[in-house]
CSV table of C-alpha atoms and ligand atoms in Angstrom, one decimal:
chain,number,residue,atom,x,y,z
A,156,UNK,CA,-20.5,-8.6,5.7
A,157,UNK,CA,-18.7,-11.6,7.1
A,158,UNK,CA,-16.5,-11.6,10.2
A,159,UNK,CA,-13.3,-9.7,9.5
A,160,UNK,CA,-10.1,-11.6,9.2
A,161,UNK,CA,-8.1,-8.5,10.2
A,162,UNK,CA,-8.4,-8.6,13.9
A,163,UNK,CA,-5.6,-9.8,16.3
A,164,UNK,CA,-7.8,-12.5,17.7
A,165,UNK,CA,-9.1,-13.9,14.3
A,166,UNK,CA,-5.6,-13.7,12.7
A,167,UNK,CA,-4.0,-15.5,15.6
A,168,UNK,CA,-6.7,-18.2,15.5
A,169,UNK,CA,-6.1,-18.8,11.7
A,170,UNK,CA,-2.4,-18.9,12.2
A,171,UNK,CA,-2.6,-21.4,15.1
A,172,UNK,CA,-5.2,-23.6,13.6
A,173,UNK,CA,-3.1,-24.0,10.4
A,174,UNK,CA,0.2,-24.2,12.2
A,175,UNK,CA,1.4,-21.4,9.9
A,176,UNK,CA,4.9,-20.2,10.4
A,177,UNK,CA,5.6,-16.6,9.2
A,178,UNK,CA,8.4,-16.4,6.5
A,179,UNK,CA,10.5,-13.3,7.0
A,180,UNK,CA,12.0,-13.8,3.6
A,181,UNK,CA,8.6,-13.2,2.0
A,182,UNK,CA,8.0,-10.0,3.9
A,183,UNK,CA,5.0,-11.5,5.7
A,184,UNK,CA,3.5,-8.8,8.0
A,185,UNK,CA,-0.3,-9.3,8.1
A,186,UNK,CA,-2.7,-6.4,8.7
A,187,UNK,CA,-4.7,-6.8,11.9
A,188,UNK,CA,-6.5,-3.5,12.0
A,189,UNK,CA,-9.8,-3.4,10.2
A,190,UNK,CA,-10.0,0.4,10.2
A,191,UNK,CA,-6.8,0.6,8.1
A,192,UNK,CA,-8.4,-1.8,5.6
A,193,UNK,CA,-11.4,0.5,5.2
A,194,UNK,CA,-9.1,3.4,4.7
A,195,UNK,CA,-7.1,1.6,2.1
A,196,UNK,CA,-10.3,0.8,0.2
A,197,UNK,CA,-11.5,4.4,0.3
A,198,UNK,CA,-8.1,5.8,-0.7
A,199,UNK,CA,-8.0,3.4,-3.7
A,200,UNK,CA,-11.2,5.1,-5.1
A,201,UNK,CA,-12.5,1.7,-6.2
A,202,UNK,CA,-16.0,1.1,-7.5
A,203,UNK,CA,-18.3,-2.0,-7.7
A,204,UNK,CA,-17.3,-2.3,-11.4
A,205,UNK,CA,-13.5,-2.6,-10.7
A,206,UNK,CA,-11.2,-5.5,-11.3
A,207,UNK,CA,-8.4,-5.4,-8.7
A,208,UNK,CA,-5.1,-7.2,-8.7
A,209,UNK,CA,-3.9,-7.8,-5.2
A,210,UNK,CA,-0.2,-8.8,-4.8
A,211,UNK,CA,0.4,-11.0,-1.7
A,212,UNK,CA,-3.0,-11.7,-0.1
A,213,UNK,CA,-1.4,-13.4,3.0
A,214,UNK,CA,-4.3,-15.0,4.9
A,215,UNK,CA,-6.8,-12.8,3.0
A,216,UNK,CA,-7.4,-9.8,5.3
A,217,UNK,CA,-7.3,-7.2,2.5
A,218,UNK,CA,-8.7,-9.6,-0.1
A,219,UNK,CA,-11.9,-10.0,1.8
A,220,UNK,CA,-12.6,-6.3,2.1
A,221,UNK,CA,-11.7,-5.8,-1.6
A,222,UNK,CA,-14.1,-8.6,-2.6
A,223,UNK,CA,-16.9,-6.9,-0.8
A,224,UNK,CA,-16.3,-3.6,-2.7
A,225,UNK,CA,-15.4,-4.6,-6.3
A,226,UNK,CA,-16.5,-6.8,-9.1
A,227,UNK,CA,-13.5,-9.1,-9.1
A,228,UNK,CA,-10.2,-9.7,-7.2
A,229,UNK,CA,-7.3,-11.6,-8.6
A,230,UNK,CA,-4.8,-12.3,-5.8
A,231,UNK,CA,-1.3,-13.5,-6.6
A,232,UNK,CA,0.5,-15.2,-3.6
A,233,UNK,CA,4.0,-16.8,-3.7
A,234,UNK,CA,3.7,-18.9,-0.6
A,235,UNK,CA,2.1,-22.2,-1.3
A,236,UNK,CA,1.5,-22.7,2.5
A,237,UNK,CA,-1.0,-19.9,2.3
A,238,UNK,CA,-3.1,-21.2,-0.5
A,239,UNK,CA,-5.1,-23.8,1.5
A,240,UNK,CA,-5.6,-21.2,4.2
A,241,UNK,CA,-6.9,-18.6,1.7
A,242,UNK,CA,-9.3,-21.3,0.4
A,243,UNK,CA,-10.8,-21.5,3.9
A,244,UNK,CA,-10.8,-17.9,4.9
A,245,UNK,CA,-12.3,-16.7,1.6
A,246,UNK,CA,-14.6,-19.6,1.1
A,247,UNK,CA,-17.8,-17.6,1.0
A,248,UNK,CA,-16.7,-15.3,-1.8
A,249,UNK,CA,-17.3,-16.1,-5.5
A,250,UNK,CA,-15.5,-13.1,-7.0
A,251,UNK,CA,-12.0,-14.0,-5.9
A,252,UNK,CA,-9.4,-15.9,-7.8
A,253,UNK,CA,-6.1,-16.9,-6.1
A,254,UNK,CA,-3.0,-17.7,-8.1
A,255,UNK,CA,0.0,-19.4,-6.4
A,256,UNK,CA,2.8,-17.5,-8.3
A,257,UNK,CA,5.7,-15.2,-7.9
A,258,UNK,CA,4.4,-11.8,-9.1
A,259,UNK,CA,7.9,-11.0,-10.5
A,260,UNK,CA,7.7,-14.1,-12.7
A,261,UNK,CA,4.1,-13.6,-13.7
A,262,UNK,CA,3.3,-12.5,-17.3
A,263,UNK,CA,1.0,-9.6,-16.3
A,264,UNK,CA,0.1,-8.7,-19.9
A,265,UNK,CA,-1.3,-12.2,-20.5
A,266,UNK,CA,-2.9,-12.2,-17.1
A,267,UNK,CA,-4.8,-8.9,-17.6
A,268,UNK,CA,-5.8,-10.0,-21.1
A,269,UNK,CA,-7.1,-13.3,-20.0
A,270,UNK,CA,-8.8,-12.3,-16.7
A,271,UNK,CA,-10.2,-8.9,-17.6
A,272,UNK,CA,-10.2,-8.8,-21.5
A,273,UNK,CA,-7.3,-6.4,-21.4
A,274,UNK,CA,-9.5,-3.7,-19.8
A,275,UNK,CA,-7.9,-1.4,-17.2
A,276,UNK,CA,-7.4,-2.7,-13.7
A,277,UNK,CA,-6.4,-1.2,-10.4
A,278,UNK,CA,-3.7,-2.6,-8.1
A,279,UNK,CA,-4.3,-2.6,-4.3
A,280,UNK,CA,-1.7,-4.3,-2.1
A,281,UNK,CA,0.1,-4.4,1.2
A,282,UNK,CA,3.4,-5.1,-0.6
A,283,UNK,CA,6.1,-7.4,0.5
A,284,UNK,CA,8.7,-4.7,1.3
A,285,UNK,CA,11.8,-6.6,0.0
A,286,UNK,CA,10.5,-6.2,-3.5
A,287,UNK,CA,8.5,-3.0,-3.5
A,288,UNK,CA,10.5,-1.2,-6.1
A,289,UNK,CA,10.9,-4.0,-8.6
A,290,UNK,CA,7.1,-4.7,-8.4
A,291,UNK,CA,6.2,-1.0,-8.9
A,292,UNK,CA,8.7,-0.4,-11.7
A,293,UNK,CA,7.5,-3.5,-13.5
A,294,UNK,CA,3.9,-2.3,-13.3
A,295,UNK,CA,4.8,1.2,-14.4
A,296,UNK,CA,7.4,0.7,-17.0
A,297,UNK,CA,5.7,-1.9,-19.1
A,298,UNK,CA,2.7,0.2,-19.9
A,299,UNK,CA,0.1,-2.3,-18.7
A,300,UNK,CA,-3.5,-1.1,-18.5
A,301,UNK,CA,-3.3,-0.1,-14.9
A,302,UNK,CA,-5.1,3.1,-13.8
A,303,UNK,CA,-4.0,3.3,-10.2
A,304,UNK,CA,-1.8,1.5,-7.6
A,305,UNK,CA,-2.8,1.9,-3.9
A,306,UNK,CA,0.0,0.2,-2.0
A,307,UNK,CA,1.3,-0.1,1.6
A,308,UNK,CA,5.0,0.4,1.6
A,309,UNK,CA,7.7,1.5,4.1
A,310,UNK,CA,7.0,5.0,5.2
A,311,UNK,CA,10.4,6.1,4.1
A,312,UNK,CA,9.9,4.7,0.6
A,313,UNK,CA,6.6,6.4,0.3
A,314,UNK,CA,8.4,9.7,1.2
A,315,UNK,CA,10.9,9.1,-1.6
A,316,UNK,CA,8.2,8.5,-4.2
A,317,UNK,CA,6.7,11.9,-3.4
A,318,UNK,CA,9.9,13.8,-2.8
A,319,UNK,CA,10.7,17.0,-4.8
A,320,UNK,CA,14.0,18.2,-6.3
A,321,UNK,CA,16.6,19.5,-3.8
A,322,UNK,CA,15.3,17.5,-0.9
A,323,UNK,CA,17.3,14.7,0.8
A,324,UNK,CA,14.7,12.0,-0.2
A,325,UNK,CA,14.6,13.0,-3.9
A,326,UNK,CA,16.2,10.3,-6.1
A,327,UNK,CA,15.8,8.0,-9.1
A,328,UNK,CA,12.6,6.4,-7.5
A,329,UNK,CA,11.0,9.9,-7.1
A,330,UNK,CA,11.7,10.7,-10.8
A,331,UNK,CA,10.4,7.3,-12.0
A,332,UNK,CA,7.2,7.4,-10.0
A,333,UNK,CA,6.4,11.0,-10.8
A,334,UNK,CA,7.2,10.4,-14.5
A,335,UNK,CA,4.2,8.0,-14.7
A,336,UNK,CA,2.0,9.0,-11.8
A,337,UNK,CA,0.6,11.6,-9.4
A,338,UNK,CA,1.6,10.3,-6.0
A,339,UNK,CA,-0.3,11.0,-2.7
A,340,UNK,CA,0.4,9.5,0.7
A,341,UNK,CA,-3.0,8.5,2.1
A,342,UNK,CA,-2.0,7.6,5.6
A,343,UNK,CA,0.8,6.5,7.9
A,344,UNK,CA,0.4,3.1,9.5
A,345,UNK,CA,2.3,2.2,12.8
A,346,UNK,CA,3.9,-1.2,13.3
A,347,UNK,CA,1.2,-2.1,15.9
A,348,UNK,CA,-1.3,-2.6,13.0
A,349,UNK,CA,0.6,-5.7,11.8
A,350,UNK,CA,1.3,-9.2,12.9
A,351,UNK,CA,4.2,-9.7,13.4
A,352,UNK,CA,5.2,-6.1,13.9
A,353,UNK,CA,7.7,-4.7,11.3
A,354,UNK,CA,10.6,-2.6,12.6
A,355,UNK,CA,9.6,0.5,10.7
A,356,UNK,CA,6.4,2.5,10.1
A,357,UNK,CA,4.5,2.0,6.9
A,358,UNK,CA,2.4,4.3,4.7
A,359,UNK,CA,-0.3,3.8,2.1
A,360,UNK,CA,0.5,5.7,-1.1
A,361,UNK,CA,-1.9,6.1,-4.0
A,362,UNK,CA,-0.3,6.3,-7.4
A,363,UNK,CA,-2.7,7.6,-10.0
A,364,UNK,CA,-1.3,6.7,-13.4
A,365,UNK,CA,-1.2,9.7,-15.8
A,366,UNK,CA,-2.8,9.4,-19.2
A,367,UNK,CA,0.5,10.7,-20.7
A,368,UNK,CA,4.0,10.7,-19.3
A,369,UNK,CA,4.6,13.8,-17.2
A,370,UNK,CA,7.3,15.0,-19.6
A,371,UNK,CA,8.1,14.3,-23.2
A,372,UNK,CA,11.6,13.1,-24.2
A,373,UNK,CA,13.1,11.8,-27.4
A,374,UNK,CA,14.3,8.6,-25.7
A,375,UNK,CA,12.7,7.2,-22.5
A,376,UNK,CA,15.5,4.6,-22.0
A,377,UNK,CA,18.2,7.2,-22.2
A,378,UNK,CA,16.2,9.5,-19.9
A,379,UNK,CA,16.1,6.8,-17.2
A,380,UNK,CA,19.8,5.9,-17.8
A,381,UNK,CA,20.7,9.5,-17.2
A,382,UNK,CA,18.5,9.7,-14.1
A,383,UNK,CA,20.1,6.6,-12.6
A,384,UNK,CA,23.5,7.9,-13.4
A,385,UNK,CA,22.8,11.3,-11.9
A,386,UNK,CA,21.7,9.8,-8.6
A,387,UNK,CA,24.2,6.9,-8.6
A,388,UNK,CA,26.9,8.9,-6.8
A,389,UNK,CA,25.0,11.7,-5.0
A,390,UNK,CA,28.1,13.6,-3.9
A,391,UNK,CA,29.5,13.9,-7.5
A,392,UNK,CA,28.5,16.7,-9.8
A,393,UNK,CA,26.2,15.8,-12.7
A,394,UNK,CA,29.1,16.4,-15.1
A,395,UNK,CA,31.3,13.9,-13.3
A,396,UNK,CA,28.6,11.3,-12.9
A,397,UNK,CA,27.7,11.5,-16.6
A,398,UNK,CA,31.3,11.4,-17.8
A,399,UNK,CA,32.4,8.7,-15.4
A,400,UNK,CA,29.4,6.4,-15.5
A,401,UNK,CA,27.3,7.5,-18.4
A,402,UNK,CA,29.1,5.8,-21.3
A,403,UNK,CA,27.2,8.2,-23.5
A,404,UNK,CA,29.8,8.3,-26.3
A,405,UNK,CA,30.6,12.0,-25.5
A,406,UNK,CA,33.7,13.5,-24.0
A,407,UNK,CA,33.7,15.5,-20.7
A,408,UNK,CA,34.2,18.7,-22.8
A,409,UNK,CA,31.2,17.9,-25.0
A,410,UNK,CA,29.1,17.2,-21.9
A,411,UNK,CA,30.3,20.5,-20.4
A,412,UNK,CA,29.2,22.3,-23.6
A,413,UNK,CA,25.8,20.6,-23.3
A,414,UNK,CA,25.3,21.8,-19.8
A,415,UNK,CA,26.4,25.4,-20.8
A,416,UNK,CA,24.0,25.3,-23.7
A,417,UNK,CA,21.2,24.5,-21.3
A,418,UNK,CA,22.3,27.6,-19.3
A,419,UNK,CA,23.4,25.4,-16.3
A,420,UNK,CA,26.4,25.8,-14.1
A,421,UNK,CA,28.8,22.9,-14.8
A,422,UNK,CA,29.0,22.2,-11.0
A,423,UNK,CA,25.3,21.5,-10.9
A,424,UNK,CA,24.2,18.3,-9.1
A,425,UNK,CA,21.6,15.8,-10.4
A,426,UNK,CA,19.5,16.1,-7.3
A,427,UNK,CA,18.5,19.7,-8.2
A,428,UNK,CA,17.0,18.7,-11.5
A,429,UNK,CA,13.3,18.3,-11.9
A,430,UNK,CA,11.7,16.0,-14.5
A,431,UNK,CA,11.5,18.7,-17.2
A,432,UNK,CA,15.2,19.4,-16.8
A,433,UNK,CA,16.1,15.7,-17.1
A,434,UNK,CA,14.0,15.6,-20.3
A,435,UNK,CA,15.8,18.7,-21.7
A,436,UNK,CA,19.2,17.1,-20.8
A,437,UNK,CA,18.3,13.8,-22.5
A,438,UNK,CA,17.2,15.6,-25.7
A,439,UNK,CA,20.3,17.8,-25.7
A,440,UNK,CA,22.5,14.7,-25.3
A,441,UNK,CA,20.8,13.1,-28.3
A,442,UNK,CA,21.2,16.2,-30.4
A,443,UNK,CA,24.9,16.2,-29.6
A,444,UNK,CA,25.2,12.6,-30.9
A,445,UNK,CA,25.2,10.9,-27.5
A,446,UNK,CA,23.3,7.6,-26.8
A,447,UNK,CA,22.6,5.1,-24.2
A,448,UNK,CA,25.3,2.4,-24.0
A,449,UNK,CA,24.3,-0.9,-25.6
A,450,UNK,CA,24.8,-3.0,-22.4
A,451,UNK,CA,21.8,-3.3,-20.1
A,452,UNK,CA,21.4,-0.9,-17.2
A,453,UNK,CA,22.5,-2.6,-13.9
A,454,UNK,CA,21.7,0.4,-11.7
A,455,UNK,CA,18.4,0.3,-9.8
A,456,UNK,CA,15.8,2.8,-8.8
A,457,UNK,CA,16.4,3.8,-5.2
B,292,LIG,N1,-2.2,-8.8,2.1
B,292,LIG,C1,-1.8,-9.4,3.4
B,292,LIG,C2,-2.2,-8.4,4.5
B,292,LIG,O1,-2.3,-7.2,4.3
B,292,LIG,O2,-2.3,-8.9,5.7
B,292,LIG,C3,-0.4,-9.8,3.5
B,292,LIG,C4,0.7,-8.7,3.2
B,292,LIG,S1,2.3,-9.2,3.5
B,292,LIG,C5,3.1,-7.6,3.8
B,292,LIG,C6,3.0,-9.6,1.9
B,292,LIG,C7,2.5,-10.8,1.2
B,292,LIG,O3,3.1,-10.9,-0.1
B,292,LIG,C8,2.8,-12.1,1.9
B,292,LIG,O4,1.6,-12.9,1.9
B,292,LIG,C9,3.9,-12.8,1.1
B,292,LIG,O5,3.9,-14.2,1.2
B,292,LIG,C10,3.5,-12.3,-0.3
B,292,LIG,N2,4.6,-12.3,-1.3
B,292,LIG,C11,6.0,-12.1,-1.0
B,292,LIG,N3,6.7,-12.1,-2.1
B,292,LIG,C12,5.8,-12.3,-3.2
B,292,LIG,C13,6.0,-12.4,-4.6
B,292,LIG,N4,7.1,-12.4,-5.2
B,292,LIG,N5,4.8,-12.7,-5.3
B,292,LIG,C14,3.6,-12.8,-4.7
B,292,LIG,N6,3.4,-12.7,-3.4
B,292,LIG,C15,4.5,-12.4,-2.6
């Protein structure tokens, strides 16, 4: 095992030697606690046969530990200033490939096919917090061959991913994550484990992708449209949210009938519905002749 990058002294040394300036806009908070890295690796349930995609390797702290535990690591880093640094810090490893790219503009389908013959991969990352949700939704929605995602995110966001109906943290992100995965918070990580220190606590969450979606619905797009609508204005009733924002091609009276047909009070709020209820609602809307509007969804998973 080589000297660990993830110590305060080593990290400071690398930063100073290369005159590297942290870019806040890229969410650069590097891990400087080696124990956390060991915990991430054990939470990720990786094996020596695994191919791991790491998003945002930084100066290589996590990359190094991953490389020592898996067959191959593909690390995608947006900041070109970090590429020569990574070449130095990870010089002794022959199972790491570094790509200087924006993960959100990377064709992951092609990448997984080219780099791992389309076989399943695992994702392990200390994610840049400003794009946590778009990255996760891209990885989950597109049905790539990904078996698990073990990611460091803001603690509050990890809480939302795990949240259950009726709780204050429950929202569209909870439904989306739980539709595709089992979610388990592995550990909470204080700001002191990073350089520079972020303002908030972080958490490592392990998302195990389910072999089948958690619930079946006639139209996945409509299901998510309804979910986003239901949580778009939390203080509104489900009926008002659907009739004001839904554009489902159904009148308020027709929507009221649908809710009654499901045996629900028409004053029900979206935040009380679990995934099976959202699926039943989606199918009832389809049976009543409703559909997702043609224009693309602009709402986001929060
Ligand atoms: N993995 C390192 C660690 O744990 O110390 C660094 C993690 S830091 C929180 C996030 C990293 O993601 C930074 O290196 C940043 O430059 C990179 N990053 C930010 N946006 C990115 C994007 N769109 N695509 C790829 N990498 C990105």
